[in-house]
Tab-separated table of C-alpha atoms and ligand atoms in Angstrom:
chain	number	residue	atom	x	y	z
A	1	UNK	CA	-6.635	42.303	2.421
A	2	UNK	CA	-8.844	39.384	1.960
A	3	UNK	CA	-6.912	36.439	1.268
A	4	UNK	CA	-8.260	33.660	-1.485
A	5	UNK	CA	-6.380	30.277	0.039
A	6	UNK	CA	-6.036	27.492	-1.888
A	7	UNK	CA	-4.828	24.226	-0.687
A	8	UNK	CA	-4.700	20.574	-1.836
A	9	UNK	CA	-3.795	16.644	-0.266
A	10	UNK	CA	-3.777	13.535	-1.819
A	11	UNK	CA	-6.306	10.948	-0.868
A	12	UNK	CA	-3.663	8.244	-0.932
A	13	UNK	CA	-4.202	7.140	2.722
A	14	UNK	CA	-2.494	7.303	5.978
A	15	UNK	CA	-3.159	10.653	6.537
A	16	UNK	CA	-0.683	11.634	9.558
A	17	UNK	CA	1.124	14.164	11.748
A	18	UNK	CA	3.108	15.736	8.863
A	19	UNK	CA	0.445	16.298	7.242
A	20	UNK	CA	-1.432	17.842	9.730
A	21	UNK	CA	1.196	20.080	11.352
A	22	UNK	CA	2.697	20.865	7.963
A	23	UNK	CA	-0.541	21.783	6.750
A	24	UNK	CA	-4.188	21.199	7.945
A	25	UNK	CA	-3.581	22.804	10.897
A	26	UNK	CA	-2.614	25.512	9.548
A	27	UNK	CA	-5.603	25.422	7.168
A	28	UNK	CA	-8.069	25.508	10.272
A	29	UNK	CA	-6.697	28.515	11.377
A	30	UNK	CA	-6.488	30.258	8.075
A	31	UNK	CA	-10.379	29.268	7.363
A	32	UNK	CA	-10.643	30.667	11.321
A	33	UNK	CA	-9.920	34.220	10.170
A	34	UNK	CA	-12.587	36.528	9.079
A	35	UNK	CA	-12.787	37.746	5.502
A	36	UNK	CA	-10.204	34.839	3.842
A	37	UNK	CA	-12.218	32.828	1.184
A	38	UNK	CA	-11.082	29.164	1.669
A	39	UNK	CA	-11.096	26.419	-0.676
A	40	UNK	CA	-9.360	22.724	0.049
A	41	UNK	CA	-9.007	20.316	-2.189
A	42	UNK	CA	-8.871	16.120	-1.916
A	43	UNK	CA	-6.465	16.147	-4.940
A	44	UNK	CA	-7.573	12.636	-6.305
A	45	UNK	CA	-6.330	13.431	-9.926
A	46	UNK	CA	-2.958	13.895	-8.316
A	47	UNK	CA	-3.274	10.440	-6.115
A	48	UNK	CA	-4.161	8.316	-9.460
A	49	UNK	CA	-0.076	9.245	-10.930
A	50	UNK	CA	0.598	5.891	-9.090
A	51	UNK	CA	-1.271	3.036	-8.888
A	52	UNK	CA	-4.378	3.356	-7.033
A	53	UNK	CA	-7.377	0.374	-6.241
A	54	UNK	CA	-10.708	1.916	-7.193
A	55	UNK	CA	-12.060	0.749	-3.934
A	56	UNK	CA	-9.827	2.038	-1.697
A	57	UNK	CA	-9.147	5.597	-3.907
A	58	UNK	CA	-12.621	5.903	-3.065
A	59	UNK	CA	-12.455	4.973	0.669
A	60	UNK	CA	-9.823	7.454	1.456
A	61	UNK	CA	-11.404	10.693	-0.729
A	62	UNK	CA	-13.998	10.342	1.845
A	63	UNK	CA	-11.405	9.970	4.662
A	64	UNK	CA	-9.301	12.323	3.143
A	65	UNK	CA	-12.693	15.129	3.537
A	66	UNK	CA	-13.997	13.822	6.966
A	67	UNK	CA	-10.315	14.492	8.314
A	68	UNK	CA	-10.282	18.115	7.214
A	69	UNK	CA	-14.007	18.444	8.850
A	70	UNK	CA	-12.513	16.871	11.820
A	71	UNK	CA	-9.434	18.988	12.409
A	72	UNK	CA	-11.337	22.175	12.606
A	73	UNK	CA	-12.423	23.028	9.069
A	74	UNK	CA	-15.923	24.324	8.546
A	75	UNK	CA	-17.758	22.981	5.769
A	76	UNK	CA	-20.139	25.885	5.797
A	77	UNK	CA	-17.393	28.671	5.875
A	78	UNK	CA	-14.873	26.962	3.335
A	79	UNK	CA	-15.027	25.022	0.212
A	80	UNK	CA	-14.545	21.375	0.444
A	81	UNK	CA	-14.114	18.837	-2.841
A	82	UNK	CA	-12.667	16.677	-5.145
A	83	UNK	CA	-10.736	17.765	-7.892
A	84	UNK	CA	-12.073	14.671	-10.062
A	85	UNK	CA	-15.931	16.367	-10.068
A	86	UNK	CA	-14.517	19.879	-11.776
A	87	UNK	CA	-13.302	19.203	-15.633
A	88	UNK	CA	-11.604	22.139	-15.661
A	89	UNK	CA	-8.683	21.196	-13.649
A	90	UNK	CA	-7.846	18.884	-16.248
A	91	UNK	CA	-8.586	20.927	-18.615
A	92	UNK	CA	-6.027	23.628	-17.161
A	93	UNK	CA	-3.562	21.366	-16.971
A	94	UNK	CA	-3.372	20.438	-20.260
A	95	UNK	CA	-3.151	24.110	-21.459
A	96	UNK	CA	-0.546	25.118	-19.075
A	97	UNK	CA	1.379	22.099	-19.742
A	98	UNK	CA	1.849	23.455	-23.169
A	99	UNK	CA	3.363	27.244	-21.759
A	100	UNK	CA	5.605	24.996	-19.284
A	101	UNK	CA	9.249	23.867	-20.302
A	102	UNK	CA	10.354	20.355	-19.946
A	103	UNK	CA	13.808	22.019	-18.105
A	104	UNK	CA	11.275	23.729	-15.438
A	105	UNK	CA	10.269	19.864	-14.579
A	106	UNK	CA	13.137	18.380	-14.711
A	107	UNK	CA	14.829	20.057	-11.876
A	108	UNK	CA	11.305	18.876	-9.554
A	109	UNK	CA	13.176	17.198	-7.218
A	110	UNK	CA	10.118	15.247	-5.668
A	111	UNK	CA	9.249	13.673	-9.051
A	112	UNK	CA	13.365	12.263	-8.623
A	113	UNK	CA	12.372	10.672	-5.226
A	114	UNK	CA	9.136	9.152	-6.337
A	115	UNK	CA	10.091	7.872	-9.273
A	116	UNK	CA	13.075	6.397	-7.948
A	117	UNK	CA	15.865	4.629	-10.023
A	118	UNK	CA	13.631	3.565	-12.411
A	119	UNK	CA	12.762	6.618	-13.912
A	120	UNK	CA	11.266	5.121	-17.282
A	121	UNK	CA	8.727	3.426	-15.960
A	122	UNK	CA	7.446	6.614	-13.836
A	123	UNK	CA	4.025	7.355	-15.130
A	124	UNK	CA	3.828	10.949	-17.144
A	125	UNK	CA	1.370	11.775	-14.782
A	126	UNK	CA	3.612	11.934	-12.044
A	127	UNK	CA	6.237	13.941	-13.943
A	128	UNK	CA	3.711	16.563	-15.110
A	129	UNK	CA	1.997	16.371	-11.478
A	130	UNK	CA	3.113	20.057	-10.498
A	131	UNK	CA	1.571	21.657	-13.943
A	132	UNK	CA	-1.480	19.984	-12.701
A	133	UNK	CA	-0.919	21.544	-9.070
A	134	UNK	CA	-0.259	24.873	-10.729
A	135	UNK	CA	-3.979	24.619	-12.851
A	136	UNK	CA	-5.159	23.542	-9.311
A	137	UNK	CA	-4.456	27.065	-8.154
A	138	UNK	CA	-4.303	29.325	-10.865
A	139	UNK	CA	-8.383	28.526	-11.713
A	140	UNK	CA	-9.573	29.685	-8.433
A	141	UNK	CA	-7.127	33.170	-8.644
A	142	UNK	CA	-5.455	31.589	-5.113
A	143	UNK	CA	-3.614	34.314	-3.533
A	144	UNK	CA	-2.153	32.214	-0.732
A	145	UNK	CA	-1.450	28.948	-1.084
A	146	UNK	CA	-0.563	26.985	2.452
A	147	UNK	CA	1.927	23.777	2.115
A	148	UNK	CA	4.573	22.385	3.768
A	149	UNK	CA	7.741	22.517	2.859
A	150	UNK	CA	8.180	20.089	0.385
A	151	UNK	CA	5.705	21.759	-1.758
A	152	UNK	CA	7.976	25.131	-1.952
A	153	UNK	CA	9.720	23.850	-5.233
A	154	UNK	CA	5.922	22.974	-6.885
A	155	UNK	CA	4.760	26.660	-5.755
A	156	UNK	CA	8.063	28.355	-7.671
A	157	UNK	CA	7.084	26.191	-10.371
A	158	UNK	CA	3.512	27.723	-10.673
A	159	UNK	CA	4.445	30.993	-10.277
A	160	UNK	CA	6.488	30.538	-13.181
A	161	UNK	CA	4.029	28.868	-15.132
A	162	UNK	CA	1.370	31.871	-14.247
A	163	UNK	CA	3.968	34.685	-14.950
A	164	UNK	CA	4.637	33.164	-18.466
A	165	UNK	CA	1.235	32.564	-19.347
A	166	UNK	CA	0.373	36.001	-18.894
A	167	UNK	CA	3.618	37.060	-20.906
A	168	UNK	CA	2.904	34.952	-23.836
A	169	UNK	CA	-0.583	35.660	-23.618
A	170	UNK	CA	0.329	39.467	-23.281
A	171	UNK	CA	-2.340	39.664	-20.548
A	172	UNK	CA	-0.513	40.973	-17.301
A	173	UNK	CA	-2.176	39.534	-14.274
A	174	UNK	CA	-4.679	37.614	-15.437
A	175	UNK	CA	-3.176	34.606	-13.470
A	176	UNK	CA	-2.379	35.866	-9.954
A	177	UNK	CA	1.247	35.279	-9.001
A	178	UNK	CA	0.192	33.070	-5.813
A	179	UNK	CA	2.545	33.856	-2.411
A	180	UNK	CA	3.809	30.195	-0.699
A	181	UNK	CA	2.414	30.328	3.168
A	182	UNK	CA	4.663	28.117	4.477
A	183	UNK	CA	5.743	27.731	8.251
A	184	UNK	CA	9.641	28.998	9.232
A	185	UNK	CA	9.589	26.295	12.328
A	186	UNK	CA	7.751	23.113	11.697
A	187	UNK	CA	7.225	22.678	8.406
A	188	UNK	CA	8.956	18.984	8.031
A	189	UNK	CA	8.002	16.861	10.305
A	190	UNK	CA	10.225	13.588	10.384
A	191	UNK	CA	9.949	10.068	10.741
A	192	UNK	CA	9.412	8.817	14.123
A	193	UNK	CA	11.960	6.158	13.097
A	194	UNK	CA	14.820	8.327	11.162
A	195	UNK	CA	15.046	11.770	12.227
A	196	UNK	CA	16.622	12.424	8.548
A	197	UNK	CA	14.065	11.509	6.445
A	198	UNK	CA	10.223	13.048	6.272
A	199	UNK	CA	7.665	11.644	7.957
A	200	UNK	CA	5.309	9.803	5.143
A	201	UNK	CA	2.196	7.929	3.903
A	202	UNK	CA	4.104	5.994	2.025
A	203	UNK	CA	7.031	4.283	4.354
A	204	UNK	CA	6.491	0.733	4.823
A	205	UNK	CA	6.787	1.208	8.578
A	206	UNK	CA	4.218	2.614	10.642
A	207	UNK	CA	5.985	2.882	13.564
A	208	UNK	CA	7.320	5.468	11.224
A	209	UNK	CA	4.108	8.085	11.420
A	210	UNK	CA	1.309	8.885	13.716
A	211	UNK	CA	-1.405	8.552	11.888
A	212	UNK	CA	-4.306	10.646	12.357
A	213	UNK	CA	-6.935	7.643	12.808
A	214	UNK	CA	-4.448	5.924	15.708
A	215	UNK	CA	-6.021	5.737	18.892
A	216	UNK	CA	-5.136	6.387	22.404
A	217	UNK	CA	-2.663	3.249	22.507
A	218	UNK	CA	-1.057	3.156	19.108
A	219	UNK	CA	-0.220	6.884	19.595
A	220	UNK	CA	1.193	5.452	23.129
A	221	UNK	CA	3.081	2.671	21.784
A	222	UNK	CA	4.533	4.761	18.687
A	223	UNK	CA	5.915	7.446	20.984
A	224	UNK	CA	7.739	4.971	23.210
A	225	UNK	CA	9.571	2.900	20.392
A	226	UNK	CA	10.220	6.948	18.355
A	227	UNK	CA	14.043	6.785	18.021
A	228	UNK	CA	16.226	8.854	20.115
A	229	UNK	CA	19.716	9.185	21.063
A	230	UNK	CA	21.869	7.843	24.099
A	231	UNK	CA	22.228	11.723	25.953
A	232	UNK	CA	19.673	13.845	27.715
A	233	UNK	CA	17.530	16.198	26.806
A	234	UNK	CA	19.546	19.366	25.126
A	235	UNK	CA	20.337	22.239	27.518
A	236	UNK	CA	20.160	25.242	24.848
A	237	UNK	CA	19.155	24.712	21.251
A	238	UNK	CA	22.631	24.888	19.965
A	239	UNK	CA	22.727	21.418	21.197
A	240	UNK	CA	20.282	20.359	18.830
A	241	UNK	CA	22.906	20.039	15.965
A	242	UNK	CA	23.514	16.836	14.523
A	243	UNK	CA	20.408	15.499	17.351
A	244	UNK	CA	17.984	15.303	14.517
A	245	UNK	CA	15.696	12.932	16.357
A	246	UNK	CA	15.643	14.937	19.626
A	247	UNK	CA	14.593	17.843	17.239
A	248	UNK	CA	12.176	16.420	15.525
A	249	UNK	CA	10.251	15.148	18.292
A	250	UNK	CA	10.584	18.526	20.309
A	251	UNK	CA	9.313	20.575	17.241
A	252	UNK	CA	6.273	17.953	17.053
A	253	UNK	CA	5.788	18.453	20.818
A	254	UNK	CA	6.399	22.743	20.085
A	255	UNK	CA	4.175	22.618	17.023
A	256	UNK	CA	1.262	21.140	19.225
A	257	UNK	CA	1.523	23.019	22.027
A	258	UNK	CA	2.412	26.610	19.806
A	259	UNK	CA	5.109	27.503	21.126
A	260	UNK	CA	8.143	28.323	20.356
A	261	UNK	CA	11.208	25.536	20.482
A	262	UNK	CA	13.185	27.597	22.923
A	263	UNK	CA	10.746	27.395	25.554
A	264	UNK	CA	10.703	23.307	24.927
A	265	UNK	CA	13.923	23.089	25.222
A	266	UNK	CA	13.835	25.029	28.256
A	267	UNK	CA	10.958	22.749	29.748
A	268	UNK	CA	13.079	19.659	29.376
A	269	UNK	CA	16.894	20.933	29.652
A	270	UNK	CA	18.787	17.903	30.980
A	271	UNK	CA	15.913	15.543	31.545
A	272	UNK	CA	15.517	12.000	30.303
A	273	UNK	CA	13.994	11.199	27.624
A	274	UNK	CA	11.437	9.302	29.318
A	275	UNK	CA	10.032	11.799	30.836
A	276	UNK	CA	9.629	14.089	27.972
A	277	UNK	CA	8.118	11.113	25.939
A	278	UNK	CA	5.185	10.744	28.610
A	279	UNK	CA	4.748	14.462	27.733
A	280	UNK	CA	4.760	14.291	24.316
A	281	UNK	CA	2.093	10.829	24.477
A	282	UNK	CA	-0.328	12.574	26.514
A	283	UNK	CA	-0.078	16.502	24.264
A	284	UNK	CA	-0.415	13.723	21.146
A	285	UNK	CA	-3.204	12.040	22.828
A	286	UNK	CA	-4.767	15.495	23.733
A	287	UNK	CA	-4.689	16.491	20.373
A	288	UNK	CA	-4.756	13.664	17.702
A	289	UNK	CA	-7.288	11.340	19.280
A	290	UNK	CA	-10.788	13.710	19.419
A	291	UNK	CA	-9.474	14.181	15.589
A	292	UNK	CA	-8.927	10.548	15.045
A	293	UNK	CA	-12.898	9.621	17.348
A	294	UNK	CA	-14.014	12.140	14.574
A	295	UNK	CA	-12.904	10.893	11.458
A	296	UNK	CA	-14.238	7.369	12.199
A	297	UNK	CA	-17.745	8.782	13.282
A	298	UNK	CA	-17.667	10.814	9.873
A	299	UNK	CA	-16.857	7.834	7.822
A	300	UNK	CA	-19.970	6.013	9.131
A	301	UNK	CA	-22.110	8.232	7.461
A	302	UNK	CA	-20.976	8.617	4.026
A	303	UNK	CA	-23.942	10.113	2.349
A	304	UNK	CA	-22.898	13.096	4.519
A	305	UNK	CA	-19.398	13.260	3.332
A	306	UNK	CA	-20.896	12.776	-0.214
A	307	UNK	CA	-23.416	15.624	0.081
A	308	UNK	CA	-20.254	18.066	1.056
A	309	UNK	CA	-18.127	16.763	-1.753
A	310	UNK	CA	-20.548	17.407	-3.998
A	311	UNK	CA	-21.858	20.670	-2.774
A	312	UNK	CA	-18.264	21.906	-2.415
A	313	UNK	CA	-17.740	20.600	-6.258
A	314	UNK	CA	-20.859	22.535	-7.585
A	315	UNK	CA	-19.252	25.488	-5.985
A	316	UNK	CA	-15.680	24.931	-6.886
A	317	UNK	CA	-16.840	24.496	-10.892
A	318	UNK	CA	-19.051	27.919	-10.683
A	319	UNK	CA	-15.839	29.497	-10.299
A	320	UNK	CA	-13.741	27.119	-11.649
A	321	UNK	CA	-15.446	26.692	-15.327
A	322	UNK	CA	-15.699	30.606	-15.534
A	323	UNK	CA	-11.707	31.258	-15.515
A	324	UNK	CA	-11.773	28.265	-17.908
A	325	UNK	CA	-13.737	29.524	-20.452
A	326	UNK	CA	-11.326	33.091	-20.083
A	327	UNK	CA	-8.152	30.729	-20.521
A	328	UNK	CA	-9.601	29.070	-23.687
A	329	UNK	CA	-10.486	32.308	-24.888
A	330	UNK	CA	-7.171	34.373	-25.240
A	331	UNK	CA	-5.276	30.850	-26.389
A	332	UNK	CA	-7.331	31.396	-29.273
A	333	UNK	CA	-10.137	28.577	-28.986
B	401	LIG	P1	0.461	15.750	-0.029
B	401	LIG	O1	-0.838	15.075	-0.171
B	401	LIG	O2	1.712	14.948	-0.202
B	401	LIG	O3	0.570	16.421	1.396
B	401	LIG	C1	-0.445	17.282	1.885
B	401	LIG	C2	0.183	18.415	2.680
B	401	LIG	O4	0.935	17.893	3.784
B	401	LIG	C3	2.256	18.430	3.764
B	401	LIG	N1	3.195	17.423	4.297
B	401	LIG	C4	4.057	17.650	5.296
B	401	LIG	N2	4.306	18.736	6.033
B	401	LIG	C5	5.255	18.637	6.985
B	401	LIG	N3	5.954	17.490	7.251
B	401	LIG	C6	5.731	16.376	6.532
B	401	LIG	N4	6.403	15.257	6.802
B	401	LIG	C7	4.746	16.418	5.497
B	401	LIG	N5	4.269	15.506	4.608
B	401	LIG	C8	3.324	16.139	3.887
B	401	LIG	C9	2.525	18.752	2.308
B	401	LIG	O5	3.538	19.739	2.180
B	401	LIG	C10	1.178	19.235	1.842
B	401	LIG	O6	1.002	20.613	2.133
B	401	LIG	N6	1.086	18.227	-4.317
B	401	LIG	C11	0.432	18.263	-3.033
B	401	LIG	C12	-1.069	18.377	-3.125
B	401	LIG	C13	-1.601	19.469	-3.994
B	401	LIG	C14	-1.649	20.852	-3.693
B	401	LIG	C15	-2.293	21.465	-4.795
B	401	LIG	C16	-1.216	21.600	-2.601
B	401	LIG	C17	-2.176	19.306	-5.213
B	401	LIG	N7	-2.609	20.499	-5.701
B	401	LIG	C18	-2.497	22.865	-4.861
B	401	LIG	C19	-1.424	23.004	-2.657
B	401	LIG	C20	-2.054	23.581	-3.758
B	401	LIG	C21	0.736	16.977	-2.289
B	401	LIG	O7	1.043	15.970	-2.859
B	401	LIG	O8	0.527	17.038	-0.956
């Protein structure tokens, strides 16, 4: 079957290694395979439900595109924009905000993170933020949508927002009930710092993340203050358990290298850590910086990154305003 993906990030800076292993990786290789139509998304309607500075919001959509041109993904073969340029995501959003039930969002547990203790000052934006992701992919009829996995809870959500649409609407299927792809190993990568807690643009340490603009020797330095624990490397993955900084930086290491973690547990049984840090610097450094040379080269010319996001948008709204105009039509507009 020929798959439509749909996938989005936030230009809120920092891009990093969750993101990319969680995600854009796994993006490149879906836009690799014959016969899927591709579209990916710099969410910046999403990044603006917290405080954003124009200057920078506009700094990292471009970085946000040159980083999925330089991990692999082919401008020519896949869609590439910015949700801002098509009206009809907000448009969507508003709609579908009205079939969607305050309990539904209530139980989001990311918008309880974000928003912290302070819940009344949270903006609405970033409590309605996954009707918003659900217009995202319900306009382009996404049958695949590729996240990590602390997106799972937004995709439920939007396949319950499409399912009662098309109830209340009495028009089975006109939304397609999108399927979650979303990795079994490797699909939350952890701090570098606290192997219980997900690695993040946002944490104030960035000895936290490798970020996918470091260079040879921050990736270097990062690797060699990571956290670990005072043992050896495990023997057998059973001795992973309550390890979860030995984990996470062997599934970073397995994730890289695709394979499986059995086999990197195997390659390190009973070593020092040491050693299997030098490993993991130079696969990082083998991987991460030709992606992190790239992105700066990209952001030099930026009336090339502004030529894709605009081509990509003029693309996205063909489709985009079409399913619009069907919406508007059986609420009754
Ligand atoms: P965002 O911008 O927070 O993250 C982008 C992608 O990176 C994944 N990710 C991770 N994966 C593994 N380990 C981590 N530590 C890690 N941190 C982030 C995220 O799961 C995500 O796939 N709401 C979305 C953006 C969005 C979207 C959409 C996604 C908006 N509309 C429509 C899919 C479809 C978000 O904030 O992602």
């Amino acid at each position: 079957m020929n798959k439509k993906i749909f996938s989005g990030v936030q230009p809120t800076g920092n891009l990093h290694l969750g993101n990319y292993l969680g995600a854009i990786k796994n993006f490149v290789e879906l836009n690799n395979q014959k016969d899927n139509e591709c579209i990916f998304c710099v969410v910046d309607l999403h990044a603006i439900t917290v405080k954003q500075d124009p200057k920078e919001l506009k700094k990292n959509i471009r970085e946000t595109a040159a980083t999925f041109i330089a991990s692999g993904i082919d401008p020519n073969n896949s869609i590439i924009f910015n949700q801002s340029m098509v009206s009809a995501h907000s448009e969507a959003a508003w709609i579908l905000s009205c079939v969607s039930r305050i309990g539904w969002l209530n139980r989001m547990t990311q918008f309880k993170e974000k928003a912290g203790k302070d819940k009344e000052k949270a903006s609405i934006g970033l409590y309605s933020y996954p009707v918003l992701m659900a217009a995202d992919i319900l306009l382009y009829d996404a049958t695949h949508v590729p996240v990590g996995n602390d997106q799972k809870q937004h995709l439920e959500l939007c396949r319950d927002i499409a399912q009662k649409f098309n109830n209340d609407f009495s028009s089975p299927n006109f939304f397609k009930v999108p399927e979650p792809l979303i990795q079994k190993q490797f699909s939350r990568i952890m701090s570098l710092k606290d192997g219980t807690k997900k690695m993040s643009k946002s944490d104030p340490s960035n000895l936290s993340r490798i970020n996918l603009t470091d260079n040879k020797d921050e990736i270097l330095n990062k690797v060699k203050k990571a956290k670990t624990d005072p043992l050896q490397m495990p023997e057998n993955i059973k001795n992973l358990i309550e390890r979860p900084e030995a984990e996470n930086l062997l599934s970073i290491y397995s994730s890289l290298k695709n394979q499986n973690l059995e086999n990197s547990v195997k390659e390190f049984e009973g070593k020092n850590f040491s050693i299997f840090k030098e490993k993991l610097s130079d696969l990082l450094i083998e991987k991460i910086e030709p992606i992190s040379k790239e992105i700066k080269k990209l952001l030099n010319d930026e009336q090339y990154l502004d030529a894709i996001l605009l081509e990509g948008s003029n693309k996205a709204d063909k489709i985009a305003s079409k399913k619009i105009i069907e919406i508007k039509q059986l609420v009754g507009f």
